[in-house]
Amino acid sequence: MTNVAVQKQKPALAEPAVTLELAKSFGLSESEFKLVQDILGRQPTYTELGIFSVMWSEHCSYKSSRIHLKKLPTTGKCVIQGPGENAGVIDIGDGQAAVFKMESHNHPSYIEPYQGAATGVGGIMRDVFTMGARPIANLNALRFGEPSHPKTRSLVKGVVAGISGYGNCVGVPTVGGETNFHKSYNGNNLVNAMTVGLADQDKIYYARGAGVGQPIVYVGSKTGRDGIHGATMASAEFGDGNEENRPTVQVGDPFTEKLLIEACLELMQSDAIISIQDMGAAGLTSSAVEIASKGEVGVVMNLDDVPQREQGMVPYEIMLSESQERMLMILKPGSEDKARAIIEKWDLDFAVIGYTTDDQRLKLNMYGECWCDIPVPPLVDQSPLYDRPSVAPKKPAAIDDAAYPLSSAGLMGDLKTLLACPDIASKRWIWEQYDSLVMAETLFSPGIANTQALKSGDAALVKIPNMAKALAMTSDVTPRYVEADPYEGGKQAVAESWRNITATGSTPLAITNNLNFGNPEKPEIMGQIVASLDGISDACRALDYPIVSGNVSLYNETSGRAIQPTPAIGGVGVIANAEQAAGLAFPATGHTLFVVGDTKGHLGQSLYLREIHGKEIGGAPFVDLVAEKKNGDFVRAQILSGVVSACHDVSDGGLFVALAEMAMASGIGCTIEHAPQNAAPFWFGEDQARYVVTTDNPDDLVAAAGKAGVPLLKLGITHGDIFAIDGVSVSVADLIKINESWLPDYMGGL
């Protein structure tokens, strides 16, 4: 088949000479440039050099991490599609599938916070609906520098506005996430976006499947010059003053994204699509190469036919542009007119821009010339793979927990300090900017809220339309643990995700990850990556919690200063009957409070140690995966049996903060009857595998715990509106005010 392009006049533009210096400026090393020359048997053209540079960038090729990612468990009884496609797919029963993934947009969000964050949301949604799934929920995991840094406020404002501006307009609820502050992110904030979608198992679409002689179709927005070399920029560390990189940040249009969602899902119902790939990082280059590689076919594209919004574009710009809201499809021959009618009905561009061949080559024609002729297999199979030198992380010395007693403010005073600190303070100022109720299926809110419309839970809960079941979803990692002990920190990130889903009564099914680290060329950073992946892998296996998708974001450094290692974990689970789910708010007065799991009082790397004593020292808490599984399975069973009426996992700030959060979510107080001798480690230690639960049937809970061999300790009883212990009390209303005040007051300083 042929596709005759209307020849346009070639712009009067002299392309730079291809040299080693130019290749290095594109992010290729000398040895990588030599490999390009060997593959081609000649000097690459300017366009070809650009294509190799983006496809071989860290962001697209995972050349520093691929060798270690292979250790992760990616299969399981619920897994339909693991890593290697646009998103992961899991079986949630009833012929339905959950489709989900998490990706980073870190560097763009530092340079241009609004558009960087907005296009991060748009990109991850495209990964999901490309698979044939309707997006039903968004989450995000945000890390910013210390509040006193001069850029932090403006970054928070811009990033949150970008997330809300895009997600709200598209009409997909933002239902969960996390926001932390630390000085290590001063020059490199993190924006990790996650989307969960819903599809029928017999209507999943893949990038693979293309055959010979099939039309290549471009769908969506026109191509401009925004985002060129975005993948390369995301594969290098910052120097101070990198704001000059603004032209590499994409510009999004959420209204076009909404049209694209509806158009693609309608077209998928027509059975015209053979394979489909969104144009994300590296734009038309990566989508064309992915389809060609997975289908073992060649691709000829006539770039004159690519819809363009700017005059005089050349192949280099068209292929590397990361303009948003675009898709590349392979259609069944003869279905072009039917597909065009559907796409154009939604007021989107539709163009047949080429066809597939049997020679496995990427050929690009424009202005009557051939600008690129690359063999596809080596472009993918011979992409660099490095086993970089690594140094095993040195663990910090353990601390004597008893050496860090309560401050002069006492137990309640230290609680107030923690509730007001940036990491624990309410993020209502953020999540109230997100529409979490659109689609009308959100059951549990993104934060602590006691409203008629929403309940608070450790994981977000989104009901499946017209069914009793719901999906639970969460994002978790504790970077200070990972920095202190990457192996235990990696385990903990997975375990906390598993606990948060379990705490709602849901069964955790699978995870996606977003591995944010510094420069992998530094052995100590590579050591963090290797050890944390070992921890993640061990936890996933122990908890039967496979990884089905993910993203790696490296070179998160500014002027040689690395972020805290941040391997974010996005978890998804299911509960058969959403009415059985447990929230974290105290449900009523007169319920007995228990903690499930052992409390030994681990203060190393705790928020208590940092906020009260000004120290970031000690080791990360040990994660006993056997105890995690045993305690979690027990708690879930008690929730589903109706014995446990509310549940909250114990994490940042320890047991006392968990109790306070349950009180604040409900407005109901409690009296704590258990008074340990060494108060600080007991109440503020961050031991793992623990849950605070309430019940109006304490005898049955105690009996069940004894039978299961699960540690259970009575703490007190819920009543009134006062939070009290050892004769010291504070009103729940005052705790709420303290917890709610910090972020609005801080952002009011803009």
XYZ file of C-alpha atoms in Angstrom:
750
model
C 0.000 0.000 0.000
C 1.138 3.576 -0.515
C 0.409 6.889 1.072
C 1.212 9.826 -1.196
C 2.073 12.963 0.768
C 1.483 16.495 -0.446
C 5.017 17.796 -0.819
C 5.606 20.967 1.144
C 8.358 23.458 0.560
C 11.460 22.609 2.570
C 12.352 25.416 4.990
C 15.657 27.185 4.491
C 17.299 25.659 7.542
C 20.881 24.467 7.859
C 21.018 21.519 10.262
C 24.049 21.282 12.556
C 26.890 19.003 11.542
C 26.770 15.681 13.376
C 29.830 15.445 15.615
C 30.832 13.779 18.854
C 30.361 17.109 20.631
C 26.792 17.364 19.340
C 26.115 13.767 20.384
C 27.384 14.503 23.893
C 25.129 17.562 24.090
C 22.247 15.192 23.293
C 23.227 12.977 26.244
C 25.119 10.248 24.366
C 28.545 9.137 25.557
C 31.467 8.654 23.195
C 31.038 4.874 23.254
C 27.302 5.180 22.622
C 27.923 7.488 19.654
C 30.417 4.963 18.270
C 27.786 2.228 18.631
C 25.308 4.330 16.636
C 27.882 4.680 13.864
C 28.543 0.924 13.928
C 24.837 0.069 13.739
C 24.281 2.353 10.762
C 27.634 1.730 9.101
C 27.879 5.469 8.558
C 27.512 8.826 10.253
C 23.912 9.384 11.452
C 21.894 12.259 10.105
C 20.843 15.013 12.498
C 17.360 13.467 12.738
C 18.758 9.984 13.315
C 21.069 11.249 16.042
C 18.094 12.822 17.791
C 16.138 9.566 17.582
C 18.984 7.479 19.005
C 19.595 10.006 21.784
C 16.025 9.965 23.081
C 15.528 6.224 22.696
C 18.804 5.581 24.505
C 18.198 8.170 27.204
C 17.919 6.973 30.784
C 14.281 8.048 30.785
C 13.348 5.758 27.856
C 15.869 2.912 27.942
C 16.414 2.403 31.717
C 20.019 1.661 30.845
C 21.232 1.939 34.451
C 18.361 0.051 36.077
C 17.134 -2.608 33.603
C 19.560 -5.200 34.849
C 18.272 -4.805 38.415
C 14.580 -4.434 37.576
C 14.612 -8.049 36.381
C 14.723 -9.225 40.004
C 11.243 -7.846 40.726
C 8.307 -10.301 40.884
C 5.941 -9.424 38.034
C 3.630 -12.421 37.824
C 0.807 -13.687 40.004
C -2.664 -15.151 39.952
C -4.259 -11.750 39.332
C -1.770 -10.457 36.725
C -3.043 -10.143 33.161
C -0.284 -7.835 31.874
C 2.919 -7.029 33.710
C 5.645 -4.494 32.857
C 6.374 -3.868 29.189
C 3.159 -2.229 28.026
C 1.703 1.214 28.585
C 0.254 0.138 31.949
C -0.217 -2.955 34.098
C -3.442 -4.955 34.033
C -4.892 -7.107 36.824
C -7.953 -9.324 37.184
C -10.502 -7.900 39.646
C -13.177 -10.505 38.966
C -16.444 -10.478 37.024
C -14.583 -10.258 33.710
C -13.225 -6.835 34.686
C -9.681 -5.524 34.908
C -7.958 -2.690 36.722
C -5.350 -0.924 34.589
C -2.841 1.305 36.360
C 0.585 2.887 36.377
C 2.613 5.608 38.098
C 5.077 7.926 36.341
C 7.260 10.887 37.223
C 7.297 14.419 35.850
C 9.963 15.739 38.183
C 12.300 17.897 36.136
C 9.536 19.572 34.081
C 7.620 20.390 37.286
C 10.617 22.156 38.785
C 11.208 24.228 35.660
C 7.538 25.059 34.983
C 5.433 23.815 37.925
C 1.968 24.267 36.451
C 2.514 22.734 33.019
C 5.005 20.180 34.307
C 2.517 18.778 36.798
C -0.482 19.145 34.473
C 1.147 17.245 31.622
C 2.318 14.599 34.067
C -1.335 13.945 34.910
C -2.317 13.963 31.247
C 0.467 11.590 30.282
C -0.321 8.965 32.896
C -4.018 9.016 32.006
C -3.115 8.376 28.364
C -1.049 5.359 29.402
C -4.195 3.917 30.967
C -6.852 4.668 28.370
C -4.449 3.578 25.612
C -4.990 0.095 27.047
C -8.754 0.388 26.569
C -9.546 1.396 30.162
C -11.620 4.326 31.288
C -9.671 6.280 33.940
C -11.626 6.275 37.200
C -9.122 7.750 39.663
C -5.925 9.774 39.904
C -3.415 9.893 42.760
C -0.200 11.820 43.211
C 2.899 11.664 45.378
C 4.586 15.040 45.865
C 7.900 15.938 47.493
C 9.045 19.508 48.012
C 12.038 21.200 49.604
C 12.121 22.593 53.103
C 9.416 25.200 53.733
C 12.010 27.936 54.353
C 13.525 27.555 50.877
C 12.611 30.567 48.691
C 11.171 28.447 45.863
C 9.091 25.969 47.876
C 5.874 27.993 48.180
C 5.722 28.817 44.488
C 6.480 25.214 43.543
C 3.694 23.925 45.812
C 1.258 26.458 44.408
C 2.142 25.749 40.769
C 2.249 21.968 41.033
C -1.054 21.705 42.908
C -2.705 24.118 40.475
C -1.409 22.082 37.537
C -2.703 18.795 38.941
C -6.096 20.222 39.799
C -6.374 22.275 36.621
C -5.830 19.250 34.404
C -7.540 16.486 36.402
C -10.610 18.550 37.255
C -11.158 19.620 33.655
C -10.833 16.078 32.318
C -13.359 14.905 34.890
C -11.375 12.159 36.608
C -11.368 12.346 40.427
C -8.119 12.836 42.312
C -8.664 10.561 45.291
C -5.371 10.129 47.130
C -1.668 10.708 47.462
C 0.919 12.159 49.796
C 2.911 15.363 50.241
C 6.190 15.690 52.143
C 8.854 18.334 52.664
C 12.604 17.869 53.095
C 15.687 19.903 52.318
C 17.008 17.224 49.942
C 14.284 18.247 47.460
C 15.189 21.951 47.523
C 16.479 21.929 43.957
C 14.558 18.938 42.637
C 10.954 18.459 43.701
C 9.200 15.211 42.798
C 5.839 14.916 41.064
C 4.723 11.292 40.699
C 1.312 10.798 39.104
C -0.769 7.612 39.166
C -3.944 6.693 37.297
C -6.245 3.707 37.786
C -8.644 2.679 35.041
C -11.385 0.109 34.533
C -11.760 -2.158 31.506
C -13.382 -5.373 30.371
C -10.817 -8.150 30.192
C -11.754 -8.963 26.594
C -11.251 -5.334 25.518
C -7.611 -4.731 26.470
C -5.478 -3.029 23.801
C -1.709 -3.323 23.396
C 1.157 -1.715 21.495
C 2.036 -5.143 20.089
C 0.179 -6.843 17.269
C 0.989 -4.799 14.165
C 1.432 -6.687 10.884
C 2.766 -5.816 7.449
C 0.879 -3.496 5.109
C -1.260 -1.771 7.701
C -2.016 1.960 7.917
C -0.307 4.106 10.563
C -2.660 6.736 11.919
C -2.012 9.895 13.919
C -4.834 11.010 16.253
C -5.230 13.980 18.606
C -3.690 17.422 18.832
C -1.366 18.963 16.293
C 2.398 18.703 16.754
C 4.332 21.765 17.870
C 7.816 22.495 19.100
C 7.083 22.108 22.822
C 8.843 19.390 24.779
C 11.634 18.712 22.279
C 14.304 16.641 24.023
C 12.154 16.384 27.149
C 13.251 12.775 27.669
C 16.888 13.822 27.443
C 16.357 16.654 29.923
C 14.713 14.173 32.318
C 17.838 11.990 32.069
C 20.334 14.523 33.377
C 20.876 16.187 36.713
C 20.225 19.873 37.162
C 22.725 22.613 37.631
C 21.686 25.734 39.462
C 19.669 28.060 37.252
C 18.171 25.417 34.945
C 15.163 27.602 34.263
C 16.584 28.103 30.761
C 15.204 24.635 29.992
C 11.636 25.950 29.898
C 11.255 25.211 26.131
C 11.552 21.468 26.912
C 8.421 21.541 29.095
C 5.258 20.430 27.343
C 1.987 22.370 27.331
C -1.210 20.469 28.034
C -4.865 20.930 27.125
C -7.180 18.932 29.406
C -10.255 19.610 27.299
C -8.565 17.980 24.307
C -7.544 15.087 26.561
C -11.183 14.550 27.501
C -12.142 14.448 23.819
C -9.270 12.047 23.150
C -10.417 9.696 25.913
C -13.943 9.528 24.556
C -12.825 9.258 20.927
C -10.350 6.450 21.619
C -12.770 4.458 23.780
C -15.472 4.793 21.107
C -13.049 3.768 18.365
C -12.005 0.751 20.422
C -15.616 -0.419 20.432
C -15.556 -0.403 16.605
C -12.858 -3.099 16.472
C -10.787 -1.048 14.000
C -7.614 -0.812 16.094
C -4.853 -3.408 15.826
C -2.328 -1.704 18.117
C -2.083 1.642 19.843
C 0.569 3.670 21.645
C 0.362 7.085 23.234
C 2.949 9.699 22.309
C 4.557 10.275 25.685
C 8.264 10.737 26.367
C 10.114 11.057 23.034
C 6.781 11.608 21.287
C 6.311 10.194 17.812
C 9.739 8.542 17.981
C 9.021 6.289 20.954
C 5.484 5.418 19.852
C 6.578 4.447 16.337
C 9.567 2.454 17.580
C 7.465 0.663 20.256
C 4.851 -0.418 17.733
C 7.479 -1.488 15.190
C 9.589 -3.359 17.734
C 6.721 -5.218 19.406
C 5.141 -6.097 16.050
C 8.506 -6.980 14.471
C 7.625 -4.789 11.499
C 9.056 -1.784 9.739
C 7.529 1.672 9.627
C 7.478 4.212 6.813
C 6.106 7.615 7.816
C 5.479 10.616 5.600
C 5.983 13.488 8.007
C 4.428 16.014 5.612
C 1.108 14.463 6.651
C 1.629 14.901 10.405
C -0.781 17.616 11.622
C 1.429 20.569 12.585
C 0.574 23.756 14.419
C 3.794 25.600 13.559
C 5.312 26.583 10.231
C 8.520 25.184 8.808
C 8.944 22.212 11.127
C 11.629 19.682 10.179
C 11.697 15.918 10.863
C 13.990 16.298 13.870
C 11.426 18.570 15.543
C 8.396 16.504 14.551
C 9.904 13.241 15.777
C 11.193 14.625 19.107
C 8.297 16.931 19.950
C 6.443 15.970 23.121
C 3.306 17.911 22.321
C 0.488 16.492 24.381
C -2.796 14.674 23.731
C -1.594 12.549 20.776
C -1.895 8.862 19.857
C -0.373 6.598 17.222
C -2.477 3.695 15.969
C -2.229 0.787 13.577
C -5.635 0.213 11.996
C -7.136 -2.708 10.151
C -6.764 -1.945 6.426
C -9.997 -0.566 5.042
C -11.182 0.843 8.377
C -9.629 4.283 7.872
C -12.820 6.063 6.850
C -14.805 4.592 9.736
C -12.060 5.599 12.170
C -11.764 9.083 10.689
C -15.488 9.672 11.130
C -15.316 8.760 14.817
C -12.200 10.808 15.562
C -13.308 13.892 13.634
C -16.714 13.736 15.332
C -14.801 14.538 18.525
C -13.106 17.504 16.803
C -9.658 15.900 16.782
C -7.048 15.633 14.055
C -6.901 12.354 12.145
C -4.227 11.598 9.559
C -2.908 8.491 7.848
C 0.824 9.211 8.027
C 2.367 5.955 6.846
C 2.254 2.196 6.682
C 3.990 -0.857 8.072
C 6.537 -2.916 6.115
C 8.376 -6.211 6.417
C 11.929 -4.804 6.628
C 11.948 -3.765 10.333
C 13.314 -0.325 9.504
C 12.183 3.141 10.584
C 12.031 5.350 7.495
C 11.014 8.996 7.564
C 10.188 11.016 4.475
C 9.481 14.745 4.220
C 9.833 17.476 1.628
C 10.520 14.781 -0.963
C 13.587 13.479 0.894
C 14.442 10.579 3.203
C 15.661 11.939 6.538
C 15.975 8.734 8.504
C 16.574 5.063 7.720
C 17.314 3.118 10.906
C 17.065 -0.631 11.616
C 14.545 -0.973 14.458
C 15.856 -4.097 16.277
C 19.280 -2.664 17.244
C 17.662 0.647 18.155
C 15.876 -1.333 20.876
C 17.917 -4.493 21.471
C 21.325 -2.816 21.395
C 20.361 0.107 23.579
C 23.033 0.529 26.255
C 22.768 -1.632 29.357
C 25.052 -0.810 32.258
C 25.900 -2.781 35.350
C 27.183 0.295 37.090
C 29.533 0.040 40.078
C 27.710 0.133 43.379
C 28.722 0.499 46.984
C 26.618 -1.201 49.626
C 24.998 1.519 51.739
C 26.525 2.051 55.147
C 23.858 1.731 57.797
C 23.770 4.418 60.490
C 24.461 3.421 64.055
C 21.461 2.356 66.119
C 20.332 4.745 68.819
C 19.288 4.237 72.413
C 15.562 4.974 72.224
C 15.407 5.650 75.957
C 17.898 8.505 75.522
C 15.234 10.642 73.817
C 12.523 11.351 76.397
C 9.550 13.640 76.053
C 10.314 17.327 75.823
C 9.386 19.772 78.572
C 6.021 20.204 76.824
C 5.109 16.666 77.817
C 3.262 13.993 75.893
C 0.393 16.184 74.746
C 2.682 19.080 73.875
C 4.884 16.851 71.736
C 1.776 15.505 70.013
C 0.713 19.047 69.123
C 4.168 19.770 67.692
C 4.008 16.698 65.501
C 0.465 17.392 64.296
C 1.607 20.837 63.171
C 4.825 19.724 61.432
C 4.861 19.911 57.600
C 4.795 16.148 57.003
C 1.842 15.374 59.312
C -0.073 18.648 59.049
C -3.361 18.372 57.161
C -3.031 18.721 53.391
C -6.623 19.931 53.074
C -5.373 23.121 51.353
C -4.072 20.829 48.608
C -6.737 18.180 48.217
C -9.681 20.548 48.398
C -8.399 21.984 45.112
C -8.879 18.549 43.556
C -12.309 17.330 42.484
C -12.456 14.015 44.306
C -16.196 13.445 43.798
C -16.596 13.727 40.026
C -17.994 10.454 38.608
C -19.844 10.096 41.947
C -18.157 6.809 42.895
C -15.557 8.004 45.434
C -16.250 6.533 48.872
C -13.109 7.409 50.871
C -11.526 10.843 50.614
C -7.961 11.952 49.830
C -7.408 13.251 53.368
C -8.842 13.349 56.872
C -12.399 14.583 56.371
C -15.609 14.017 58.287
C -18.389 14.874 55.867
C -21.611 13.255 54.803
C -20.238 12.835 51.276
C -16.964 11.183 52.203
C -15.313 9.043 54.832
C -11.620 8.972 55.632
C -9.609 5.842 55.049
C -6.004 4.747 54.880
C -6.525 4.065 51.172
C -8.850 5.780 48.741
C -11.896 3.703 47.873
C -13.647 4.033 44.518
C -16.790 2.031 43.817
C -17.126 0.063 40.598
C -20.225 1.448 38.838
C -23.353 -0.677 39.209
C -21.609 -3.220 41.415
C -21.114 -3.790 45.140
C -17.322 -3.973 44.928
C -14.778 -1.181 45.067
C -11.104 -0.615 44.278
C -8.767 0.530 47.039
C -5.675 2.518 46.048
C -2.791 4.258 47.772
C 0.684 5.725 47.275
C 3.411 5.206 49.877
C 7.108 5.510 50.667
C 9.097 6.891 53.606
C 12.250 8.408 52.045
C 14.030 8.968 55.359
C 13.889 5.212 55.974
C 15.215 4.455 52.485
C 18.099 6.878 52.933
C 19.060 5.318 56.266
C 18.650 1.717 55.089
C 17.604 1.249 51.457
C 16.808 -2.432 51.923
C 14.501 -1.982 54.938
C 13.126 1.231 53.434
C 12.220 -0.598 50.230
C 10.475 -3.318 52.228
C 8.650 -0.710 54.295
C 7.305 1.167 51.263
C 5.673 -2.003 49.955
C 4.470 -3.060 53.419
C 2.875 0.318 54.163
C 1.034 0.252 50.850
C -0.191 -3.268 51.678
C -1.254 -2.129 55.182
C -3.135 0.908 53.948
C -5.223 -1.184 51.556
C -5.707 -3.880 54.206
C -6.860 -1.280 56.754
C -9.955 -0.623 54.644
C -10.848 -4.320 54.563
C -9.666 -4.657 50.969
C -7.384 -7.358 49.587
C -4.122 -5.930 48.160
C -3.583 -7.252 44.638
C -0.636 -5.596 42.892
C 1.541 -2.502 42.730
C 3.139 -0.014 40.385
C 6.321 1.776 41.361
C 8.101 5.032 40.666
C 11.800 4.803 41.504
C 13.190 8.295 42.149
C 16.939 8.429 42.818
C 20.003 10.562 42.227
C 22.853 10.074 39.748
C 23.358 6.323 39.073
C 26.922 6.968 37.912
C 27.807 7.494 41.578
C 28.444 4.108 43.252
C 26.747 5.176 46.484
C 23.553 6.110 44.598
C 23.663 2.885 42.615
C 24.029 1.092 45.939
C 20.791 2.701 47.126
C 18.996 1.560 43.967
C 20.214 -2.036 44.204
C 19.458 -2.429 47.918
C 16.015 -0.826 47.741
C 15.025 -3.035 44.809
C 16.112 -6.052 46.853
C 13.864 -4.880 49.679
C 10.937 -4.174 47.370
C 11.342 -7.559 45.723
C 11.432 -9.470 49.011
C 8.369 -7.644 50.332
C 6.369 -8.214 47.151
C 7.078 -11.937 47.284
C 6.292 -12.270 50.981
C 3.004 -10.385 50.626
C 1.982 -11.904 47.273
C 1.875 -8.388 45.873
C 3.460 -8.356 42.364
C 4.644 -5.333 40.396
C 2.793 -4.862 37.104
C 4.092 -1.497 35.896
C 6.401 1.313 36.867
C 8.776 4.110 36.038
C 12.389 4.956 36.853
C 13.448 8.565 37.392
C 17.184 9.011 37.925
C 19.565 11.988 38.021
C 17.367 13.745 40.563
C 20.203 15.957 41.721
C 21.025 19.634 41.649
C 24.656 20.724 41.603
C 25.664 17.295 42.892
C 23.146 17.206 45.761
C 20.883 14.135 45.512
C 17.330 13.797 46.759
C 16.500 11.319 49.467
C 15.962 8.025 47.628
C 12.223 7.840 46.985
C 10.914 4.569 45.506
C 7.207 5.403 45.587
C 4.803 2.458 45.643
C 1.285 2.702 44.228
C -0.942 -0.124 45.408
C -4.327 -1.364 44.195
C -6.689 -3.781 45.915
C -10.329 -4.818 45.847
C -13.144 -5.317 48.327
C -16.116 -7.430 47.244
C -18.694 -5.388 49.157
C -17.836 -1.731 49.711
C -20.389 -1.498 52.523
C -18.087 -3.682 54.629
C -15.137 -1.298 54.298
C -13.665 0.317 57.413
C -12.708 3.955 57.632
C -10.182 5.410 60.062
C -12.565 7.682 61.984
C -13.823 6.608 65.410
C -17.325 5.350 64.504
C -19.070 6.146 67.777
C -18.550 6.586 71.509
C -18.143 3.552 73.698
C -15.920 1.577 71.324
C -12.805 -0.080 72.731
C -9.412 0.833 71.279
C -6.711 -1.751 70.582
C -3.358 -1.803 68.846
C -2.627 -4.880 66.744
C 1.072 -5.783 66.549
C 4.107 -5.426 68.783
C 5.243 -2.011 70.020
C 8.928 -1.947 70.891
C 9.438 1.800 70.600
C 11.710 2.294 67.574
C 12.655 5.984 67.363
C 15.435 5.827 64.755
C 14.583 8.040 61.728
C 11.213 8.861 63.296
C 9.417 12.163 62.869
C 9.436 12.469 66.650
C 13.229 12.414 66.674
C 13.422 14.956 63.852
C 10.738 17.375 65.009
C 11.190 17.206 68.792
C 14.932 16.583 69.127
C 16.136 18.029 65.810
C 17.973 14.840 64.798
C 17.821 12.678 61.681
C 19.735 9.705 63.031
C 19.435 6.013 63.752
C 18.395 3.082 61.617
C 15.135 2.508 59.806
C 12.593 0.316 61.606
C 12.862 -3.395 60.876
C 10.066 -4.759 58.695
C 9.087 -8.272 59.761
C 7.314 -9.501 56.641
C 5.920 -12.574 58.381
C 4.326 -10.345 61.028
C 3.073 -7.944 58.344
C 1.261 -10.747 56.551
C -0.091 -12.366 59.702
C -1.274 -9.149 61.362
C -2.731 -7.741 58.163
C -4.650 -10.878 57.264
C -6.065 -10.936 60.808
C -7.160 -7.307 60.684
C -8.788 -7.702 57.278
C -10.732 -10.740 58.432
C -11.980 -8.893 61.518
C -13.103 -5.933 59.417
C -15.022 -8.142 56.995
C -16.619 -10.081 59.863
C -17.882 -6.820 61.363
C -15.903 -7.117 64.617
C -13.557 -4.205 63.812
C -15.460 -0.960 63.273
C -12.554 1.378 62.347
C -8.932 0.825 61.437
C -5.822 2.938 60.910
C -2.300 1.725 60.278
C 0.477 3.119 62.475
C 3.064 5.036 60.465
C 4.512 8.581 60.640
C 4.485 9.862 64.203
C 3.712 6.498 65.740
C 0.825 5.284 67.850
C -0.180 8.572 69.484
C -0.436 10.377 66.164
C -2.514 7.511 64.734
C -4.967 7.817 67.636
C -5.157 11.583 67.194
C -5.838 11.229 63.464
C -8.713 8.845 64.162
C -10.164 11.310 66.661
C -9.770 14.273 64.292
C -11.461 12.378 61.453
C -14.530 11.783 63.626
C -14.656 14.658 66.087
C -14.990 12.003 68.793
C -12.564 11.900 71.714
C -11.090 9.061 73.712
C -9.528 8.237 77.032
C -6.242 6.359 76.824
C -5.887 3.961 79.720
C -2.569 2.338 78.861
C 0.307 4.308 80.410
C 3.756 2.828 79.664
C 6.735 3.833 81.759
C 8.857 5.008 78.814
C 6.292 7.193 77.076
C 8.204 8.672 74.120
C 9.337 5.437 72.410
C 5.999 3.732 73.056
C 3.752 6.513 71.791
C 5.949 7.998 69.045
C 8.061 5.028 67.912
C 7.472 3.919 64.346
C 7.500 0.119 64.663
C 5.930 -1.584 61.664
C 3.122 -4.139 61.181
C 0.731 -2.289 63.498
C -2.877 -1.114 63.289
C -5.116 0.797 65.682
C -8.616 -0.684 65.633
C -11.917 0.015 67.355
C -14.609 -2.472 68.241
C -17.878 -2.636 70.137
C -17.260 -6.342 70.675
C -13.893 -6.483 72.486
C -14.326 -10.016 73.826
C -14.662 -11.481 70.340
C -11.648 -9.516 69.101
C -9.479 -10.653 72.009
C -10.539 -14.264 71.465
C -9.836 -14.093 67.730
C -6.406 -12.539 68.303
C -5.517 -15.242 70.790
C -6.563 -17.953 68.374
C -4.578 -16.375 65.535
C -1.516 -15.726 67.700
C -1.595 -12.003 66.891
C -0.368 -9.423 69.459
C -3.239 -7.269 70.756
C -3.080 -4.536 73.403
C -6.024 -2.581 74.807
C -5.444 1.188 74.759
C -8.669 2.800 75.952
C -12.180 3.748 74.950
C -13.824 6.348 72.705
C -16.148 8.933 74.222
C -16.985 12.629 74.295
C -14.933 15.208 72.430
C -11.783 15.262 74.580
C -8.511 13.467 73.827
C -7.185 12.436 77.247
C -4.374 10.435 78.851
C -2.956 10.374 82.396
C -5.098 13.300 83.509
C -3.902 15.505 80.635
C -6.403 16.362 77.945
C -7.048 18.500 74.899
C -10.221 18.988 72.933
C -10.408 17.237 69.579
C -11.430 20.589 68.096
C -8.108 22.070 69.235
C -6.193 19.181 67.691
C -8.031 19.739 64.418
C -7.204 23.449 64.497
C -3.518 22.741 65.137
C -3.380 20.126 62.388
C -5.303 22.200 59.854
C -3.487 25.506 60.336
C 0.070 24.997 59.174
C -0.350 24.635 55.404
C -2.916 27.440 54.843
C -0.817 29.742 57.017
C 2.309 28.793 55.109
C 0.750 29.223 51.675
C -0.761 32.500 52.813
C 2.781 33.853 52.848
C 2.890 33.991 49.045
